[in-house]
Short mmCIF file of C-alpha atoms in Angstrom, two decimals:
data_model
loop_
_atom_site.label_atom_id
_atom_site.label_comp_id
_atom_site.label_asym_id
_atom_site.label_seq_id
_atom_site.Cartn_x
_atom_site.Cartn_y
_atom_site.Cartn_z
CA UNK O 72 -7.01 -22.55 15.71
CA UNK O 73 -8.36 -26.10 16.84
CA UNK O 74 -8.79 -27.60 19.61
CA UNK O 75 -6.55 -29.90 18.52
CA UNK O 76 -3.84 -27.22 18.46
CA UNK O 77 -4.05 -27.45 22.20
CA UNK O 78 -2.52 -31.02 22.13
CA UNK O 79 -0.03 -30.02 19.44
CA UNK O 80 2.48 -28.25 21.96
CA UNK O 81 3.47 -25.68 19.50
CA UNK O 82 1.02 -22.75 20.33
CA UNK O 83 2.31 -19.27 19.72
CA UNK O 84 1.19 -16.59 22.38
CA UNK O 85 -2.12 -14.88 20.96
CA UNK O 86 -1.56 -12.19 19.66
CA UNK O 87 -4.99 -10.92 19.66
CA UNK O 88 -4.73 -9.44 23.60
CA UNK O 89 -1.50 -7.27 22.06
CA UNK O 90 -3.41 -5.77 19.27
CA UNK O 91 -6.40 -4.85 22.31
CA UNK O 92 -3.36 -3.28 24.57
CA UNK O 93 -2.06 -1.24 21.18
CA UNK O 94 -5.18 0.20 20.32
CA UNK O 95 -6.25 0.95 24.08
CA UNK O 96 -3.04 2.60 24.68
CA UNK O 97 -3.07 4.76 21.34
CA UNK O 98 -6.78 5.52 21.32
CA UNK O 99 -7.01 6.85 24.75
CA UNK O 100 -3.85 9.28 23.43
CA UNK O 101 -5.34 10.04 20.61
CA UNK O 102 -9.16 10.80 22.21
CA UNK O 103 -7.70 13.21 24.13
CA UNK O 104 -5.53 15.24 21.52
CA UNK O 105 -8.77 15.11 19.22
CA UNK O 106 -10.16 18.32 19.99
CA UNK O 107 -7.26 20.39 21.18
CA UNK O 108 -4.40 21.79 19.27
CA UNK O 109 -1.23 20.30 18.48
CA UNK O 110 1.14 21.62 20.86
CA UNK O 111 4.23 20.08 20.63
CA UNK O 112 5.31 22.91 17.78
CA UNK O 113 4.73 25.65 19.91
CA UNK O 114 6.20 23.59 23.13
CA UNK O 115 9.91 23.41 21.22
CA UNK O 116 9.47 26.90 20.08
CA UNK O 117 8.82 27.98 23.54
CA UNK O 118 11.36 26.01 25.12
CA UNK O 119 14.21 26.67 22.63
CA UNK O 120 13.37 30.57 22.96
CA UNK O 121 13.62 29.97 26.67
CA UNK O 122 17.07 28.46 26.86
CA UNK O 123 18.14 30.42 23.89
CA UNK O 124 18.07 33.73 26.32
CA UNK O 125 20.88 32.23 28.62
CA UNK O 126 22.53 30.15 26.29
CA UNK O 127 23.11 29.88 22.26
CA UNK O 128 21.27 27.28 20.92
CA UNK O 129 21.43 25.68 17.50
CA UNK O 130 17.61 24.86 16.41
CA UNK O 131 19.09 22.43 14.31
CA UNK O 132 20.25 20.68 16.93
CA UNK O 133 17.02 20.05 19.06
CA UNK O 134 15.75 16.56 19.21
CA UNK O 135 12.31 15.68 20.60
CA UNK O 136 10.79 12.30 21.45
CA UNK O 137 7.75 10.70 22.90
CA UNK O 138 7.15 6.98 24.37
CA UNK O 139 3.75 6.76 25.43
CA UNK O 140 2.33 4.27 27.22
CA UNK O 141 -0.75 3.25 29.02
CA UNK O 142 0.12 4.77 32.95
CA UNK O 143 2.31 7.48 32.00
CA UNK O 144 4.46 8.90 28.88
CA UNK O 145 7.87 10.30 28.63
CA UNK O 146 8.56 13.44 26.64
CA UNK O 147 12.47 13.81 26.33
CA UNK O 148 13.76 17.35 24.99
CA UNK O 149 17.19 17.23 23.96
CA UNK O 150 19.10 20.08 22.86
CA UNK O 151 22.29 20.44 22.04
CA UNK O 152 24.77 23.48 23.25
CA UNK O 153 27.90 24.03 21.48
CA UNK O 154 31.06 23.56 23.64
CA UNK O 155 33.63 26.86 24.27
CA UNK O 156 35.77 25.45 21.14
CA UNK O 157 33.09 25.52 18.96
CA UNK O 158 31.79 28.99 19.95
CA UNK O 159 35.25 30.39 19.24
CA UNK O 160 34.98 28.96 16.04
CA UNK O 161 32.01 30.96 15.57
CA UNK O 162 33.37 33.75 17.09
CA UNK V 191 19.00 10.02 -6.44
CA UNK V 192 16.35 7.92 -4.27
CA UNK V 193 13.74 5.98 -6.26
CA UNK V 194 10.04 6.47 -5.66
CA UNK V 195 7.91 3.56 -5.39
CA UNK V 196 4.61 4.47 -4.55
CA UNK V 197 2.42 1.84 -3.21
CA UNK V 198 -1.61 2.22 -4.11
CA UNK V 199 -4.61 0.54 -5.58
CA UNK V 200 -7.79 2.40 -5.96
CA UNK V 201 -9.93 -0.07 -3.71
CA UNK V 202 -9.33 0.04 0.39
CA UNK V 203 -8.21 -2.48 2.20
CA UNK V 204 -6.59 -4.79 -0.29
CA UNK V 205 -3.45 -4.52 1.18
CA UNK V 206 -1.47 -1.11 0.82
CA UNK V 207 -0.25 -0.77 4.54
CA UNK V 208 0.91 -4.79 4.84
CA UNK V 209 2.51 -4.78 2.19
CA UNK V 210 4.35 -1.01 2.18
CA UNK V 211 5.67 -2.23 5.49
CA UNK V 212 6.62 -5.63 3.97
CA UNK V 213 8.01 -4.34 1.61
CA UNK V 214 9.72 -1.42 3.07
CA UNK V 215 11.61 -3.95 5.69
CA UNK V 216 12.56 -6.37 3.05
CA UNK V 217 14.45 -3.38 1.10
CA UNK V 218 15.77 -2.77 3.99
CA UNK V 219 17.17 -6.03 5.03
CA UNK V 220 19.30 -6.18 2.22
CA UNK V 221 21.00 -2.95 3.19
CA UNK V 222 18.85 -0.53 1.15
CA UNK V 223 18.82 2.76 3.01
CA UNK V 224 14.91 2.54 3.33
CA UNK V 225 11.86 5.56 4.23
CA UNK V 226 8.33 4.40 3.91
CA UNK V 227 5.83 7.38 4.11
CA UNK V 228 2.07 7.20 5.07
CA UNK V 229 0.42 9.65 3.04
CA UNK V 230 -3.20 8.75 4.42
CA UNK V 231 -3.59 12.24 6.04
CA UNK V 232 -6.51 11.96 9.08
CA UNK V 233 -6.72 7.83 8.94
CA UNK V 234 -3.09 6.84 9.38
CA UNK V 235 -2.31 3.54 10.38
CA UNK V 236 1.18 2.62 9.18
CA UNK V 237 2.59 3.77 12.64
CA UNK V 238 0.43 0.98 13.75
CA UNK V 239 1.02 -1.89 11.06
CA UNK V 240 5.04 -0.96 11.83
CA UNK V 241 4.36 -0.99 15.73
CA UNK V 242 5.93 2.58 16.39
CA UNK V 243 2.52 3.99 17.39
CA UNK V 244 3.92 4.98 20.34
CA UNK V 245 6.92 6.94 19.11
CA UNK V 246 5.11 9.47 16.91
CA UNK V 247 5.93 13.04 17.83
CA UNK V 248 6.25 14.89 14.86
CA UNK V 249 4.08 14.04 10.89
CA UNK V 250 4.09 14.94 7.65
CA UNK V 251 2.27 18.12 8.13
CA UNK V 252 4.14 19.45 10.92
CA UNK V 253 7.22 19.13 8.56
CA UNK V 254 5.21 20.24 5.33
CA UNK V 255 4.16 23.46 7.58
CA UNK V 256 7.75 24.39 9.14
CA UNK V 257 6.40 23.40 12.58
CA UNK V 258 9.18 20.47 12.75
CA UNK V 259 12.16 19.43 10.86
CA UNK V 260 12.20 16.33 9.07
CA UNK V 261 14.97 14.43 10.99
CA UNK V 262 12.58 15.21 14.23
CA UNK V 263 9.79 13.77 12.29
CA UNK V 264 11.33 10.46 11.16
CA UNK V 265 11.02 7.22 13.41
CA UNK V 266 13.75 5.21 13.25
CA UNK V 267 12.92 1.25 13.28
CA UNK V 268 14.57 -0.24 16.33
CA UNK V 269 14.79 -3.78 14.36
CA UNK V 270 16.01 -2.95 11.05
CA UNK V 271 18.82 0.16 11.24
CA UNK V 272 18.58 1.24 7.52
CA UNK V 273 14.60 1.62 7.94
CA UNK V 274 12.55 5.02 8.79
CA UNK V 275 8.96 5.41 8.71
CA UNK V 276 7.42 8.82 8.45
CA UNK V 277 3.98 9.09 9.82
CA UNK V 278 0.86 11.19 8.26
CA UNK V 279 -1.05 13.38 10.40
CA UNK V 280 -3.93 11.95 12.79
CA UNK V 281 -5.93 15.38 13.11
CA UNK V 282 -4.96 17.92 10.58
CA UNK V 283 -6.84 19.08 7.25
CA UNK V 284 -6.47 16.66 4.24
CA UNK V 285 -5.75 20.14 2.19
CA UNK V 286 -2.57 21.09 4.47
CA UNK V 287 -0.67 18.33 2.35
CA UNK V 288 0.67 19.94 -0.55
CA UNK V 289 2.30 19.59 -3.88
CA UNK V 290 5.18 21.63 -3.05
CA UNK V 291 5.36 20.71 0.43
CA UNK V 292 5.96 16.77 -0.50
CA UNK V 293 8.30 17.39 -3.49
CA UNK V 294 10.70 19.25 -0.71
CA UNK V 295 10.01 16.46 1.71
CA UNK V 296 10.69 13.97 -1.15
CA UNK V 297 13.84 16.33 -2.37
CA UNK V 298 15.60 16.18 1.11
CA UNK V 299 14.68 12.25 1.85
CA UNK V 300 16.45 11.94 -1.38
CA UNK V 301 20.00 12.64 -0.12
CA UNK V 302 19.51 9.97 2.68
CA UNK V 303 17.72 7.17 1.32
CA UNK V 304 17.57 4.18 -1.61
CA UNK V 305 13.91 4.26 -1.37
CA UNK V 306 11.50 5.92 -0.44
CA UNK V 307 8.19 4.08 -0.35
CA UNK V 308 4.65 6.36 -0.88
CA UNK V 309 1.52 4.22 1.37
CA UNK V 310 -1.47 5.98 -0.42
CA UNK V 311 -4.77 6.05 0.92
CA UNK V 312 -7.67 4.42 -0.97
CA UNK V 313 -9.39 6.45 -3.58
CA UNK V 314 -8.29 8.93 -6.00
CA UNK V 315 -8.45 11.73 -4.04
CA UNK V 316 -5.94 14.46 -3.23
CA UNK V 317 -3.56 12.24 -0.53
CA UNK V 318 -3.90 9.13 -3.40
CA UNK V 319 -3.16 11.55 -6.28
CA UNK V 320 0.02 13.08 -4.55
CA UNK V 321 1.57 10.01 -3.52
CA UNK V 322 1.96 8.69 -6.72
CA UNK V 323 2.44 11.99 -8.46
CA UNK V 324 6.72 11.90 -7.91
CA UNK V 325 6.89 8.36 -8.33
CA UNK V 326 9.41 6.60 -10.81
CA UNK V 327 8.07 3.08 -9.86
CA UNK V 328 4.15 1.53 -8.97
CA UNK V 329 3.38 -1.31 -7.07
CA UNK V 330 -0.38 -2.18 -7.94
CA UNK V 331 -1.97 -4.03 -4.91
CA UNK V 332 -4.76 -6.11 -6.16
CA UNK V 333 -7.05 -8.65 -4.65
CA UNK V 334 -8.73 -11.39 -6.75
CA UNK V 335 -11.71 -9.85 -6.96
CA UNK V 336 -13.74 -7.95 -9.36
CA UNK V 337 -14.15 -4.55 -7.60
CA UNK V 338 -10.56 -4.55 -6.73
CA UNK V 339 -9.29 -5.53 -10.49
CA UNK V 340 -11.89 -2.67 -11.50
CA UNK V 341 -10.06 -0.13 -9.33
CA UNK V 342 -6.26 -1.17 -9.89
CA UNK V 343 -7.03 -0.36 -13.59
CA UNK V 344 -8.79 2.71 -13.09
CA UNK V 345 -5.65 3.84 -11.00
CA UNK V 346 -3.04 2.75 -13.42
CA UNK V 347 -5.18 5.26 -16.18
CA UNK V 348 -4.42 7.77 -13.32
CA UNK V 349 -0.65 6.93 -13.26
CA UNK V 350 -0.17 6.92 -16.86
CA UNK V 351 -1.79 10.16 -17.52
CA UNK V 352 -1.46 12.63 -14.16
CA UNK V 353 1.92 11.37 -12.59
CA UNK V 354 4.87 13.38 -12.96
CA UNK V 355 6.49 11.27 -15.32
CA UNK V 356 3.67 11.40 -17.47
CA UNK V 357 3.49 15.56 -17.46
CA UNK V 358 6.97 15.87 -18.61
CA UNK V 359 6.61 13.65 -21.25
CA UNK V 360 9.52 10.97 -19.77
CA UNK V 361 9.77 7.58 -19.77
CA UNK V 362 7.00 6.73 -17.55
CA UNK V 363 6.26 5.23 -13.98
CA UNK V 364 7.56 1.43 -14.56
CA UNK V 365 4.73 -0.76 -12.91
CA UNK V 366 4.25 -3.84 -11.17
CA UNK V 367 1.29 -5.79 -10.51
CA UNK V 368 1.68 -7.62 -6.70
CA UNK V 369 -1.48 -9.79 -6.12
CA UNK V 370 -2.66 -10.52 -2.25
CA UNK V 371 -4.87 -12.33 -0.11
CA UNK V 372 -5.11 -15.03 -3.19
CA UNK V 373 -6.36 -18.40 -1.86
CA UNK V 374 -5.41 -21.13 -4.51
CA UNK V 375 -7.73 -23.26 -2.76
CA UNK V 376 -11.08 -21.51 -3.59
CA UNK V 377 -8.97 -20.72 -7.33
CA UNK V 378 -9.13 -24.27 -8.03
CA UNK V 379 -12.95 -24.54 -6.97
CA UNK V 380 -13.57 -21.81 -9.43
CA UNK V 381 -14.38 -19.73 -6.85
CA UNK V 382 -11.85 -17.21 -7.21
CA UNK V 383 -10.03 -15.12 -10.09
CA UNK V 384 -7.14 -17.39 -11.53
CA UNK V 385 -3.99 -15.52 -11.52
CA UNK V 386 -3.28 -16.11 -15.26
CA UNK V 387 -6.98 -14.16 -15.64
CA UNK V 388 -5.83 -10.74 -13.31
CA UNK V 389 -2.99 -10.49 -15.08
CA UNK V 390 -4.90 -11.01 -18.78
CA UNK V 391 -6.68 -8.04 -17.60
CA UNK V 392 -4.66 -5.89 -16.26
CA UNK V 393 -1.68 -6.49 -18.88
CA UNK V 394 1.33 -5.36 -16.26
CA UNK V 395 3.92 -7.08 -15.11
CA UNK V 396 3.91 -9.40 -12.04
CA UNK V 397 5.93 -8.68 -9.26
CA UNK V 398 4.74 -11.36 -6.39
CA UNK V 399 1.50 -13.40 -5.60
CA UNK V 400 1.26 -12.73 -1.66
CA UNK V 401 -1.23 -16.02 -0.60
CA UNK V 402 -3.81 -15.24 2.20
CA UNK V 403 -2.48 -16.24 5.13
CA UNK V 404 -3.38 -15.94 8.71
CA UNK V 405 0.02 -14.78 9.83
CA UNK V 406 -0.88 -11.38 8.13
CA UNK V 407 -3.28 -10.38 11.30
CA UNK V 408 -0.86 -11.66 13.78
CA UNK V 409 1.54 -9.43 12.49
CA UNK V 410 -0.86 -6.51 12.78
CA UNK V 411 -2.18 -7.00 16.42
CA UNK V 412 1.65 -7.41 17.82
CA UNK V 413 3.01 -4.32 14.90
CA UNK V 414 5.54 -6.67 12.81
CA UNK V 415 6.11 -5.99 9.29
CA UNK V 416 4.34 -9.49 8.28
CA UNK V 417 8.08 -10.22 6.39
CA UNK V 418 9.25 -10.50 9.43
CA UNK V 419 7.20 -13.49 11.00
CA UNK V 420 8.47 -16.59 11.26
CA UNK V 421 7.25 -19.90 9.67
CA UNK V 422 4.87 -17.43 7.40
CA UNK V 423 3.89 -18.15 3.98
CA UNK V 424 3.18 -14.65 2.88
CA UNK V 425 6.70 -13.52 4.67
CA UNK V 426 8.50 -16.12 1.98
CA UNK V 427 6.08 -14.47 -0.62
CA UNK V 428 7.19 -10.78 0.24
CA UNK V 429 10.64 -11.77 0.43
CA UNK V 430 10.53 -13.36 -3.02
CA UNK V 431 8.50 -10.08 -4.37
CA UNK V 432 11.25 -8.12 -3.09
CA UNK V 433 14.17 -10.22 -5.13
CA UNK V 434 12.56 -10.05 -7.67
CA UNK V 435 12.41 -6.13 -7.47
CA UNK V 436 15.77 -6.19 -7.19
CA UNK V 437 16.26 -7.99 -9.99
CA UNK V 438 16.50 -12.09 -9.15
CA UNK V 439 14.65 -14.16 -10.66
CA UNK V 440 12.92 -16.47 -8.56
CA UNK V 441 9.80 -18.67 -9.34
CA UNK V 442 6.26 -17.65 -8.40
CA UNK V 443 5.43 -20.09 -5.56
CA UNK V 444 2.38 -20.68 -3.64
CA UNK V 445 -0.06 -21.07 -6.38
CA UNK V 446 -1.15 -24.41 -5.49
CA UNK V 447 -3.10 -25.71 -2.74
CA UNK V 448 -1.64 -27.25 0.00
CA UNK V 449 -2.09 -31.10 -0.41
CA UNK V 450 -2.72 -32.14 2.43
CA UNK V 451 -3.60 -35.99 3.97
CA UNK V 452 -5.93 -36.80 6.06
CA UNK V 453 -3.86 -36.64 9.18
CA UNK V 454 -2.55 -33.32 8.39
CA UNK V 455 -5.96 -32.06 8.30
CA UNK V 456 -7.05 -33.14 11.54
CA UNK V 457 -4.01 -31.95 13.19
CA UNK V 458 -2.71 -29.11 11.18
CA UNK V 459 -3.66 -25.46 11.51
CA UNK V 460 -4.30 -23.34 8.49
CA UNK V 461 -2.10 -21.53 6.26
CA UNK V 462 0.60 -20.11 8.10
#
């Protein structure tokens, strides 16, 4: 970009101090989960088998997700229970 | 029945991950129910090229292993609906990808999808081998250069003779030579491999001629599919490579250099 540019009136935001935010955010994830072991897996299994001993749960119909970001992440664990109509259907 | 397009070309950094998520996103812009899988097990980066870095919870492997399904694995793209991206692993083995494993990934993706788009890594190693191995269609990423034209010939032997296709004796992989980074510019200097030369050489037919362009990093430091960016030469490219996939026919463009005045170079930019 030229100087010039600056005169032009039509500069675009730079998109160079996005890409530095990206990688900061994922590296410093990803530096941390280097060495140890993937435990999201074993975190469903756990937590399905938990709930599963009050209530019937459908594996099927767990849903996981992650936002991560730079201060703090969300992990969301959604699971779906069947309603009374569908257990009788089962039944 | 989904078609398999895998994406690959011997030599790194050429271009696989810009344009599988070009290309991916243009599919899916015209309504194509679209899945674009990074098969670079250990080095992924097409989480990051698509800007969903931050969404990953479940890969390739977990799925391949049992650990997740694959609906938990796939990443939904917030901009285009009919788009999913399937990331490779960050820290598992290279070996826990698996013949078997990716023909049942590739099996069940086939009930929900059009397309379903294979980013190899570099090389013509195990990852590179099996994500061309299922494929019905190859688009050859080449640079005009000689290394690059060495490699994208050395992997279309590969595809002819070790694909799946070529095994069972049927019609095989249909290919389609997409040319990047070319600068018409330093062409007409004599600086650069002419088009009409690449394609003497290589003897497949040409899908698009993607012209460098500085809107390709932009797109990568803010994660946009580069098809995506306004005002961008190589977006118009991509979309035109992507017609023309689908069977338009639509002139090459971009294979002249910009004439510019003399005021236009003092006050205009670069390539967009």
């Amino acid at each position: 970009m030229s100087w010039l540019d600056f005169f032009r009136g039509r500069r675009q935001p730079a998109s160079a101090a996005a890409a530095k935010e990206r990688l900061q955010i994922v590296l410093s994830h990803e530096r941390i989960s280097r060495d140890g072991e993937d435990f999201l897996p074993r975190l469903q299994r756990d937590l399905v088998e938990v709930v599963a001993r009050y209530v019937t749960v459908d594996a099927e119909k767990v849903n996981v997700s992650l936002e991560r970001g730079a201060d703090l992440s969300t992990l969301a664990i959604e699971i779906e229970l069947p309603g009374p109509k569908a257990l009788k259907r089962a039944s | 029945m989904a078609e398999i397009i895998v994406v690959t070309s011997g030599k790194g950094g050429v271009g696989k991950t810009t344009t599988s998520a070009a290309f991916a996103t243009g599919l899916a812009q015209t309504g194509k129910r679209t899945v674009v899988i990074d098969f670079d097990v250990g080095l992924r980066n097409l989480d990051l090229i698509m800007g969903v870095e931050r969404r990953v919870v479940f890969d390739i492997i977990n799925v391949i292993q049992g650990e997740a399904r694959l609906n938990q694995a796939l990443i939904r793209d917030k901009r285009v609906d009919t788009l999913a991206i399937l990331p490779a692993s960050q820290t598992r083995d290279k070996d826990a990808l698996t013949k078997e494993g990716v023909e049942r990934i590739l099996d069940e993706l086939s009930k929900e999808f059009d397309y379903i788009l294979c980013d190899s890594p570099a090389g013509i190693e195990k990852g590179a081998l099996l994500a061309m191995y299922f494929a019905d269609q190859a688009l050859i990423v080449t640079n005009p250069e000689v290394s690059s034209v060495r490699d994208s010939d050395r992997i279309l032997g590969v595809i002819q003779s070790r694909s799946k296709r070529a095994e069972e004796k049927r019609p095989p992989v249909k290919e389609h030579l997409l040319v990047t980074r070319y600068d018409p510019a330093r062409v007409e200097k004599g600086e650069m491999l002419k088009l009409d030369d690449i394609r003497e050489i290589l003897a497949i037919p040409l899908l698009g001629v993607i012209p460098e362009s500085e809107s390709v990093l932009r797109a990568s430091n803010t994660g946009t599919p580069v098809i995506l960016e306004p005002n961008s030469v190589a977006a118009e490219a991509y979309k035109d490579a992507v017609a023309r996939f689908l069977g338009e026919t639509r002139p090459m463009r971009f294979l002249e250099p910009e004439r510019r005045g003399l005021f236009a170079r003092l006050f205009g930019g670069r390539a967009a």
